[in-house]
Short mmCIF file of N, CA and C and ligand atoms in Angstrom, two decimals:
data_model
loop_
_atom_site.label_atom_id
_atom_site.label_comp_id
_atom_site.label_asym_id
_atom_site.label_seq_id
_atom_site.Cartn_x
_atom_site.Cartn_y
_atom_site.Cartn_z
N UNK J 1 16.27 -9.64 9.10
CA UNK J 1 14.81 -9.49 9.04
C UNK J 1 14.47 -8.03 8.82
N UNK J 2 13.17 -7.98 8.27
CA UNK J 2 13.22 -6.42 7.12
C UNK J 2 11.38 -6.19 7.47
N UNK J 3 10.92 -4.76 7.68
CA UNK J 3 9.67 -4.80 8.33
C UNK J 3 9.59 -3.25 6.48
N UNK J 4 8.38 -3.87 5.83
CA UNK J 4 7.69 -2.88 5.44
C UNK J 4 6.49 -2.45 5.62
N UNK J 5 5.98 -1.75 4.14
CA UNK J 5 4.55 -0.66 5.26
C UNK J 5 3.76 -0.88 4.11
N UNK J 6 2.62 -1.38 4.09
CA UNK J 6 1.64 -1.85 2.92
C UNK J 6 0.37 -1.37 2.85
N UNK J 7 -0.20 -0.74 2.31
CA UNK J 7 -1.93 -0.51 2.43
C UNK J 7 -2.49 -0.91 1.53
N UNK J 8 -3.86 -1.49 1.71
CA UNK J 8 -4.43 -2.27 0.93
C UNK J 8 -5.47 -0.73 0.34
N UNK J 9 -5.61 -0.80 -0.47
CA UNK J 9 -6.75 0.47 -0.95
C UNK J 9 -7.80 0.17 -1.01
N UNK J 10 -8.50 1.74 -1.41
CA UNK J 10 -10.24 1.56 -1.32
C UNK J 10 -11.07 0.37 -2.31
N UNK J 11 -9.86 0.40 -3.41
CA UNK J 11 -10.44 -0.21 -4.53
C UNK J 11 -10.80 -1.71 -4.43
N UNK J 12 -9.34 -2.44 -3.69
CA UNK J 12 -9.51 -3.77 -2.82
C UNK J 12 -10.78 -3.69 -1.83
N UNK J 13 -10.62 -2.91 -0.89
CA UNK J 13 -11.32 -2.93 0.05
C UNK J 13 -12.72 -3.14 -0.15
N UNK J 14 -13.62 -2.03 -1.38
CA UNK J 14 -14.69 -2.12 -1.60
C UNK J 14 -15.13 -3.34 -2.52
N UNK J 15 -14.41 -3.68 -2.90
CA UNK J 15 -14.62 -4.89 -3.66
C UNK J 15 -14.81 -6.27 -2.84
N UNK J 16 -14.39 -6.05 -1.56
CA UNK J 16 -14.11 -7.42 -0.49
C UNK J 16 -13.03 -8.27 -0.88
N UNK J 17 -11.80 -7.50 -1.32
CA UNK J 17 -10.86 -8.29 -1.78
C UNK J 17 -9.25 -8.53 -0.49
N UNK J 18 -9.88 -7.85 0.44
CA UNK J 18 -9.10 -7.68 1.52
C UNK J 18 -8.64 -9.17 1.65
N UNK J 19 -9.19 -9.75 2.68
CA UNK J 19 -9.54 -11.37 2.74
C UNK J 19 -8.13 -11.97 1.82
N UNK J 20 -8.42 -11.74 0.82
CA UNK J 20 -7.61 -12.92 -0.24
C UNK J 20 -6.03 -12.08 -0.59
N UNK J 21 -6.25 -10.51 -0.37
CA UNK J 21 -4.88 -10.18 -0.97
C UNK J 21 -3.98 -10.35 1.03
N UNK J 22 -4.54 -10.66 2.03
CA UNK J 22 -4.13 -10.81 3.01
C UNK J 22 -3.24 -12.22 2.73
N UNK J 23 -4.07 -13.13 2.38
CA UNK J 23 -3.90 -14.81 2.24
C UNK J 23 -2.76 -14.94 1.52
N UNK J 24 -2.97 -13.98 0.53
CA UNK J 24 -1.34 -14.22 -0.30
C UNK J 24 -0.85 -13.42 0.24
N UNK J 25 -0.66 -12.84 0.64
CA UNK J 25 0.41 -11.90 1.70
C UNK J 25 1.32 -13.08 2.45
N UNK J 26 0.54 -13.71 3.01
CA UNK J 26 0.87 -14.44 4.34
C UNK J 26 1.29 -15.86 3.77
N UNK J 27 0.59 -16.51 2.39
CA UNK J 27 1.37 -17.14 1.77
C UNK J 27 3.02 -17.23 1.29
N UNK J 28 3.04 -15.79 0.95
CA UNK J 28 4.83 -15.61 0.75
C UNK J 28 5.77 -15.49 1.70
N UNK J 29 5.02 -15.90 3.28
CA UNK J 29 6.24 -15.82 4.15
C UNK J 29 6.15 -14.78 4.87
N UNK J 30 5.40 -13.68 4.47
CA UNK J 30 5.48 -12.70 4.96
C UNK J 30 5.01 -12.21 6.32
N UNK J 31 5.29 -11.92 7.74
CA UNK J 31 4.17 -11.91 9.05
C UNK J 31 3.56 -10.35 8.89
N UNK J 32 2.26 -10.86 9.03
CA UNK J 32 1.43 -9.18 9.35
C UNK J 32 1.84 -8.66 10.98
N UNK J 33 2.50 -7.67 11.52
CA UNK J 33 2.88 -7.62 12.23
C UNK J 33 2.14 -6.03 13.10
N UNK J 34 1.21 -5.55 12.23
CA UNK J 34 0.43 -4.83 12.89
C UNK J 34 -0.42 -4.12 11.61
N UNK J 35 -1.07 -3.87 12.22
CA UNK J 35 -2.45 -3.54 10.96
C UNK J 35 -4.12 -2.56 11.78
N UNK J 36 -4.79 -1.68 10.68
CA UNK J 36 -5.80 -0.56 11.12
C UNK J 36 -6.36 -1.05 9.94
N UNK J 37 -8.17 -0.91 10.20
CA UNK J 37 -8.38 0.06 9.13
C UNK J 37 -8.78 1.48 9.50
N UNK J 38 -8.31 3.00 8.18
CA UNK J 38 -8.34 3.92 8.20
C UNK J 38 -9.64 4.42 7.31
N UNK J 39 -10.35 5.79 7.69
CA UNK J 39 -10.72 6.42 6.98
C UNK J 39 -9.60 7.54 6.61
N UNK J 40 -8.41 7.81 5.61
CA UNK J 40 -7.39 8.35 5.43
C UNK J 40 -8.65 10.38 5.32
N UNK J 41 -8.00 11.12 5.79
CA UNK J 41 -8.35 12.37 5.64
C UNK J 41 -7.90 13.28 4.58
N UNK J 42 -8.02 14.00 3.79
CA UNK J 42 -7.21 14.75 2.60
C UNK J 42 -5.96 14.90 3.24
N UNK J 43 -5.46 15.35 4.48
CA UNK J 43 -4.42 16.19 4.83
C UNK J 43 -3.55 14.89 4.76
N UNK J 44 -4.24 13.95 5.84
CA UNK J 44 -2.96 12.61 5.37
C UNK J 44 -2.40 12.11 4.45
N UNK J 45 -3.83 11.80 3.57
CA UNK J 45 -3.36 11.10 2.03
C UNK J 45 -2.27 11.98 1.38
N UNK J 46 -2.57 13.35 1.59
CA UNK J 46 -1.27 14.37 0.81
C UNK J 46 -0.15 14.17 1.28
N UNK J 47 -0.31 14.39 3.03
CA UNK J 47 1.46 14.36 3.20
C UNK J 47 1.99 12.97 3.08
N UNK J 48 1.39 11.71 2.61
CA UNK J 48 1.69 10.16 2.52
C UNK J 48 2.01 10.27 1.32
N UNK J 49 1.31 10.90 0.71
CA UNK J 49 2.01 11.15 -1.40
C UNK J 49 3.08 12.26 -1.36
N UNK J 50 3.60 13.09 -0.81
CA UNK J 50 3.86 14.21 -1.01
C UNK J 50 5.07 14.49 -2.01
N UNK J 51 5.89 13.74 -1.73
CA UNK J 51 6.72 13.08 -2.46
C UNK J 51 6.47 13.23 -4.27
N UNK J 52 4.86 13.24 -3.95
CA UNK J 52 4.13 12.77 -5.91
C UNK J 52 3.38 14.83 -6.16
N UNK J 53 3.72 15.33 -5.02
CA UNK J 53 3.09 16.96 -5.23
C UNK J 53 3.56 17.77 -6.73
N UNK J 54 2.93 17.88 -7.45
CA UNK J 54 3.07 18.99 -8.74
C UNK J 54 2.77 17.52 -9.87
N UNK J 55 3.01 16.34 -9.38
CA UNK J 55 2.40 15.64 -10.92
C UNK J 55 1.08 15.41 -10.91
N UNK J 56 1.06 15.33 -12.61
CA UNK J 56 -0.79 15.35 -12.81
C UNK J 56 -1.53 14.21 -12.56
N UNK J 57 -0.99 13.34 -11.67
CA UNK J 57 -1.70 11.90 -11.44
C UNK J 57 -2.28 12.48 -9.55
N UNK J 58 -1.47 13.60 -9.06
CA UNK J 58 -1.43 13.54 -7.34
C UNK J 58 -2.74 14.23 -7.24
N UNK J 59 -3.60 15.03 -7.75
CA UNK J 59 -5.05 15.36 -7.16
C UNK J 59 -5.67 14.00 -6.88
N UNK J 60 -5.96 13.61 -8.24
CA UNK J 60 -6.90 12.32 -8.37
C UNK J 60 -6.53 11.28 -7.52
N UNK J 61 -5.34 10.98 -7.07
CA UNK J 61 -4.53 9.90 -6.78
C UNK J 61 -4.91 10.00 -4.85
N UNK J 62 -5.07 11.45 -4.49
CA UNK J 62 -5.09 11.70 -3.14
C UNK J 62 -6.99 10.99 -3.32
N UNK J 63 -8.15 11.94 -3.72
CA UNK J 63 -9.32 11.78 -3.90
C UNK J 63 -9.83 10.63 -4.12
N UNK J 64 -9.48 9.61 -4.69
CA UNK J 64 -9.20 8.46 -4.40
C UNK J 64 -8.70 7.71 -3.30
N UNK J 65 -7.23 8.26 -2.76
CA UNK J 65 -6.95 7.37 -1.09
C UNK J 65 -8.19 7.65 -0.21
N UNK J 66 -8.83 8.67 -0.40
CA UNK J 66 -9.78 9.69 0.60
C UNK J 66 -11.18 8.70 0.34
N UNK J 67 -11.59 8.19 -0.77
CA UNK J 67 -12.64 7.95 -1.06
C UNK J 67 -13.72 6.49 -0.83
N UNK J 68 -12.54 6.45 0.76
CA UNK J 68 -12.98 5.00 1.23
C UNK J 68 -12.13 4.40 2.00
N UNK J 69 -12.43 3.34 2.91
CA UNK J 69 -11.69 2.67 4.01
C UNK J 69 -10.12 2.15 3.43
N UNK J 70 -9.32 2.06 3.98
CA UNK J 70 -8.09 1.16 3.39
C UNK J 70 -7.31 0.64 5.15
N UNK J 71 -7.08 -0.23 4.20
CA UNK J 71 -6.52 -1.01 5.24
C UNK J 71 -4.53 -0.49 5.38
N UNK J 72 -4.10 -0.03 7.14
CA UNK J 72 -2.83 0.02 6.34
C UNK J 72 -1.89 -0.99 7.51
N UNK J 73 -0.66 -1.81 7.16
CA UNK J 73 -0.10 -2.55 7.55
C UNK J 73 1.54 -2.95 7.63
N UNK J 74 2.20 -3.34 8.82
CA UNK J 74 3.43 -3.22 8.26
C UNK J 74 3.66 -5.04 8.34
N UNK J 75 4.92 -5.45 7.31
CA UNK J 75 5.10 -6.76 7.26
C UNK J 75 5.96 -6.69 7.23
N UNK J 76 6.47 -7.98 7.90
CA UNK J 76 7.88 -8.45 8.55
C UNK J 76 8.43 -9.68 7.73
N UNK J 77 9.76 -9.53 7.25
CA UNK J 77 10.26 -10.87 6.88
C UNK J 77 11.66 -11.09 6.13
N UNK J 78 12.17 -11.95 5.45
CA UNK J 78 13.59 -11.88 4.66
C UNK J 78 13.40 -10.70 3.36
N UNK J 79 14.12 -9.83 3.33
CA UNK J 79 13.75 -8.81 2.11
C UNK J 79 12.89 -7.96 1.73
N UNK J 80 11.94 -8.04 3.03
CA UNK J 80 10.50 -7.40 3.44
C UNK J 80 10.23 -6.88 2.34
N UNK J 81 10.84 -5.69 1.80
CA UNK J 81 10.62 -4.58 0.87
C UNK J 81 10.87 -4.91 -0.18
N UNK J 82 11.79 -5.55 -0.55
CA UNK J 82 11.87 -6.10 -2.11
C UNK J 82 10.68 -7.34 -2.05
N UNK J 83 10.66 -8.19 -1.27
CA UNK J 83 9.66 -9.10 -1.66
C UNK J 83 8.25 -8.95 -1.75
N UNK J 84 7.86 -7.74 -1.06
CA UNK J 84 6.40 -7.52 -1.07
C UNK J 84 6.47 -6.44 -2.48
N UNK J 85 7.47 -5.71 -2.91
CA UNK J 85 7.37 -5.16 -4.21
C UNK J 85 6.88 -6.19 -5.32
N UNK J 86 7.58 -7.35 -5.44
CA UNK J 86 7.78 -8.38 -5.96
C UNK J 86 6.23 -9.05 -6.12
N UNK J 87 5.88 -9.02 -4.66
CA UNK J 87 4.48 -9.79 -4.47
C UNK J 87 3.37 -8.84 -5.25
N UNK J 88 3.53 -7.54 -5.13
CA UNK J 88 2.58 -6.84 -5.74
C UNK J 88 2.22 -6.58 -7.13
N UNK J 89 3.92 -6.55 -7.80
CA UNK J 89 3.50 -6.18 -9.37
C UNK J 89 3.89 -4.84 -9.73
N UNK J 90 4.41 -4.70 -10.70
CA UNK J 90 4.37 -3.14 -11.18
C UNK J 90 2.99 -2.28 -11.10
N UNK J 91 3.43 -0.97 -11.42
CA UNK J 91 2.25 -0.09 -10.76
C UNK J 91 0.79 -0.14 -11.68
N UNK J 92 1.40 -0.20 -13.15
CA UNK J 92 0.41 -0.64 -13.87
C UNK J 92 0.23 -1.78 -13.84
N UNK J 93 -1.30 -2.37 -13.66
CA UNK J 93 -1.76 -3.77 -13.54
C UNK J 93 -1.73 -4.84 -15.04
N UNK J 94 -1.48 -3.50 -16.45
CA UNK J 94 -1.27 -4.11 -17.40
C UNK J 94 0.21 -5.19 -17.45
N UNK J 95 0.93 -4.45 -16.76
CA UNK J 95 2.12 -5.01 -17.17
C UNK J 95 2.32 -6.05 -16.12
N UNK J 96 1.99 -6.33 -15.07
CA UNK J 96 2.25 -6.68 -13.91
C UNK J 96 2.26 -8.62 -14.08
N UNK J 97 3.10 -9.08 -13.54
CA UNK J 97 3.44 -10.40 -13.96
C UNK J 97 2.36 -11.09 -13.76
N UNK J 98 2.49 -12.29 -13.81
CA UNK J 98 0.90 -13.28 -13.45
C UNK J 98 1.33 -13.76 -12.15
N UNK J 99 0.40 -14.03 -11.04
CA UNK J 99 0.28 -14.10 -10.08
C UNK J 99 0.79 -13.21 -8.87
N UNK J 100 0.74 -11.92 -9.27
CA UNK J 100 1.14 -11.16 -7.91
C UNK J 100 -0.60 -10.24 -8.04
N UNK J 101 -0.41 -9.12 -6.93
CA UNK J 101 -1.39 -9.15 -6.56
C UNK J 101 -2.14 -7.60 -7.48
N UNK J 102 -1.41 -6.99 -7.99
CA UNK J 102 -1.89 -6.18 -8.94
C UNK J 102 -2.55 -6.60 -10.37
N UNK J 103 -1.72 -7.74 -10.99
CA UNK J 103 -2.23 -8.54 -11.65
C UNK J 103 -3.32 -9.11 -11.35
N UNK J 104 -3.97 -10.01 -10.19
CA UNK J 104 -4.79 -10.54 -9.79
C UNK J 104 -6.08 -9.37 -9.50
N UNK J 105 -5.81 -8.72 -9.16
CA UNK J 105 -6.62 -8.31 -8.46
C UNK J 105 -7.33 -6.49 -9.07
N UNK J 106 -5.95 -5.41 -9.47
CA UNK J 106 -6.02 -3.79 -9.53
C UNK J 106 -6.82 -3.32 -10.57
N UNK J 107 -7.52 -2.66 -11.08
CA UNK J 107 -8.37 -2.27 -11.71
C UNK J 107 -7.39 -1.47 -12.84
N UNK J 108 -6.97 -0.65 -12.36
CA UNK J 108 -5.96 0.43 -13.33
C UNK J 108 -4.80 1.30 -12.29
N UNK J 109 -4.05 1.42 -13.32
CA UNK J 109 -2.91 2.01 -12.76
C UNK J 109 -2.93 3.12 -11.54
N UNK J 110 -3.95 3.80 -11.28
CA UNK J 110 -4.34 4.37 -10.11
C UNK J 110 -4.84 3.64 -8.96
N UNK J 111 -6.00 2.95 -9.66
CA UNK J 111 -6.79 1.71 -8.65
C UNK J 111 -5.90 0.27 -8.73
N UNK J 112 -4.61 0.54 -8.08
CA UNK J 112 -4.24 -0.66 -8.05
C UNK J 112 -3.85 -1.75 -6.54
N UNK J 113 -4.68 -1.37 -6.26
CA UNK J 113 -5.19 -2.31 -5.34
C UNK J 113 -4.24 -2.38 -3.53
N UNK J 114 -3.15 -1.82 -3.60
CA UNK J 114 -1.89 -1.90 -2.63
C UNK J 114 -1.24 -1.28 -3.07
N UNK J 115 -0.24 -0.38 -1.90
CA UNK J 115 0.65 0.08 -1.59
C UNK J 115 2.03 -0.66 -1.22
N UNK J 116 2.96 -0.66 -1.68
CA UNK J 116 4.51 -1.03 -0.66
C UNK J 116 5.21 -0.16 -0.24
N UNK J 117 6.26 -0.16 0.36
CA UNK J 117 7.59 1.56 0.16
C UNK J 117 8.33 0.70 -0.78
N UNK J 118 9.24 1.62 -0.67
CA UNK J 118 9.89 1.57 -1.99
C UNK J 118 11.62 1.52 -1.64
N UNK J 119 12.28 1.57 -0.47
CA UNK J 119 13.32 1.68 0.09
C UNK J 119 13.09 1.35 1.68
N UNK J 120 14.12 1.63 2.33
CA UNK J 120 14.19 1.48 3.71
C UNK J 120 14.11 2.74 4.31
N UNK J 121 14.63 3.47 3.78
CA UNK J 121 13.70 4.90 4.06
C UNK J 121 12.41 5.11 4.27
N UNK J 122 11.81 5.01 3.02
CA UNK J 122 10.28 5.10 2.91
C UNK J 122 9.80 4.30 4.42
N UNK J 123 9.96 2.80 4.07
CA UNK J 123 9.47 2.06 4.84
C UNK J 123 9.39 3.02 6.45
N UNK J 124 10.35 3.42 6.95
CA UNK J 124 10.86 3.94 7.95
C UNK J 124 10.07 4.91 8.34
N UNK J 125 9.72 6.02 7.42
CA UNK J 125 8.58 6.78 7.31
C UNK J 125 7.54 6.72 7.40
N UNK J 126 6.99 5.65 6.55
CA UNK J 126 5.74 5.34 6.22
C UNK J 126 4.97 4.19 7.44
N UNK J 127 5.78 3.76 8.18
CA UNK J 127 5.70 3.27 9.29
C UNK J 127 5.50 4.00 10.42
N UNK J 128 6.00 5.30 10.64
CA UNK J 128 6.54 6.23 11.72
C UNK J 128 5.01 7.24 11.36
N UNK J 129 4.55 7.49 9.86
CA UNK J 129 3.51 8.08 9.31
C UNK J 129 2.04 7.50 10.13
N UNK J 130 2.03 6.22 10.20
CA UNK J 130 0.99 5.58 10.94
C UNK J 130 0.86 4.74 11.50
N UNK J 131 1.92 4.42 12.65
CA UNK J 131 2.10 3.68 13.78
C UNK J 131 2.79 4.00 15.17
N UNK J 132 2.16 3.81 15.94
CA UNK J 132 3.14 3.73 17.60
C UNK J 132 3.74 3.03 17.32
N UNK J 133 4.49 2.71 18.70
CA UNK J 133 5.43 1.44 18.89
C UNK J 133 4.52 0.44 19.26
N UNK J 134 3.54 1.16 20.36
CA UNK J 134 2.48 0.14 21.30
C UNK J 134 1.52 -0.61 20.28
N UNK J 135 1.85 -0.21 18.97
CA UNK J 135 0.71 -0.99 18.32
C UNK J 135 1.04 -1.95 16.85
N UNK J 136 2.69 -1.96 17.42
CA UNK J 136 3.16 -3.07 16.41
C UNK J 136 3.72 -4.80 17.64
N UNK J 137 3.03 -5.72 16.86
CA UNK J 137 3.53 -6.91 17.95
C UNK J 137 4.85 -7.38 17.28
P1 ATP V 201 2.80 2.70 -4.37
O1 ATP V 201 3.69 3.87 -3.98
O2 ATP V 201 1.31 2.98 -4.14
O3 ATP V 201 3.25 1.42 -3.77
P2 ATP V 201 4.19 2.53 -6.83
O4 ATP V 201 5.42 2.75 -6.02
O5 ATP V 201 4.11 1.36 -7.73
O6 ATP V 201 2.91 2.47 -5.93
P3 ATP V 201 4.27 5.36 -7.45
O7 ATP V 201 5.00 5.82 -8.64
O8 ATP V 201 4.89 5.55 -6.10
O9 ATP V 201 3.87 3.82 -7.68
O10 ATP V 201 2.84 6.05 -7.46
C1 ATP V 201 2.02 6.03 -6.32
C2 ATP V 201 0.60 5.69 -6.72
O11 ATP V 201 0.09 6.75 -7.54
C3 ATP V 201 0.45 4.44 -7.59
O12 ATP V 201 0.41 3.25 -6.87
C4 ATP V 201 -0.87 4.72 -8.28
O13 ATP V 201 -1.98 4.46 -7.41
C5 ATP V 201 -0.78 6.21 -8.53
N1 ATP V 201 -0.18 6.52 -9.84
C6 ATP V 201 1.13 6.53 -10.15
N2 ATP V 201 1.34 6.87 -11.44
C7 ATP V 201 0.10 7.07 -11.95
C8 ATP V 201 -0.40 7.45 -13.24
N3 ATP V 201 0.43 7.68 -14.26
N4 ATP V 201 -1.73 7.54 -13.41
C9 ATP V 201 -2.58 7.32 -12.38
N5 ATP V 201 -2.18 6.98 -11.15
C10 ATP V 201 -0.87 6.85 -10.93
MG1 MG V 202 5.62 4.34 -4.61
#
């Protein structure tokens, strides 16, 4: 059993698309196993990208996490991290298969709707980035 770290973005969020990209979440098996919503601050959104510092997508890309509520969450299950990659779609929503949730749902390759990690590392981080212990069940 495999726990990753997911945020739903502003772009979902303001749209009221929370609701439904949850449903398929939880459709694939996956357990929500602790969850916020954030107003993310510049300083966070940076050190959560930091990783993306000196490319020309990371101003806009932070100003954007900043520019509205997001939901962030970790999920539990067989393959956690590969399957919620899977569930989401490539980063561009053009390319992104039919029925995952970038496809369904992301506006453009910036505004695309959710976050996953990307390893067991990340996950590890990105978990440790915005969670206690006391506040995962
Ligand atoms: P995420 O890390 O959010 O799960 P990802 O792993 O598919 O997405 P990354 O390469 O890690 O993509 O980029 C992080 C985020 O930065 C993307 O999800 C997207 O919001 C934004 N981004 C990445 N590349 C671009 C780009 N070329 N133009 C605009 N925004 C981009
Ligand atoms: Mg990534």
């Amino acid at each position: 059993i495999e726990r990753t770290f997911s945020i739903v973005k502003p772009d979902a969020i303001k749209r009221q698309l929370f609701g439904q990209i949850e449903a398929t979440i939880e459709s694939k098996g996956l357990k929500i196993i602790a969850g916020k919503f954030l107003q993310l601050s510049q300083e966070q959104a940076e050190g959560f990208y930091a990783e993306h510092e000196g490319r020309e997508f990371y101003a806009p890309l932070v100003e954007y996490m900043t520019s509205g509520p997001v939901f962030v969450q970790i999920l539990e299950g067989e393959n956690a991290i590969t399957a919620y990659r899977e569930l989401m779609g490539t980063t561009n929503p053009e390319t992104a298969a039919e029925g995952t949730i970038r496809k369904l749902f992301a506006v453009s390759m910036r505004e695309n709707s959710v976050h996953g990690s990307d390893s067991q590392e990340s996950a590890t981080r990105e978990i440790e980035y915005f969670f206690q212990p006391s506040e995962i069940c």
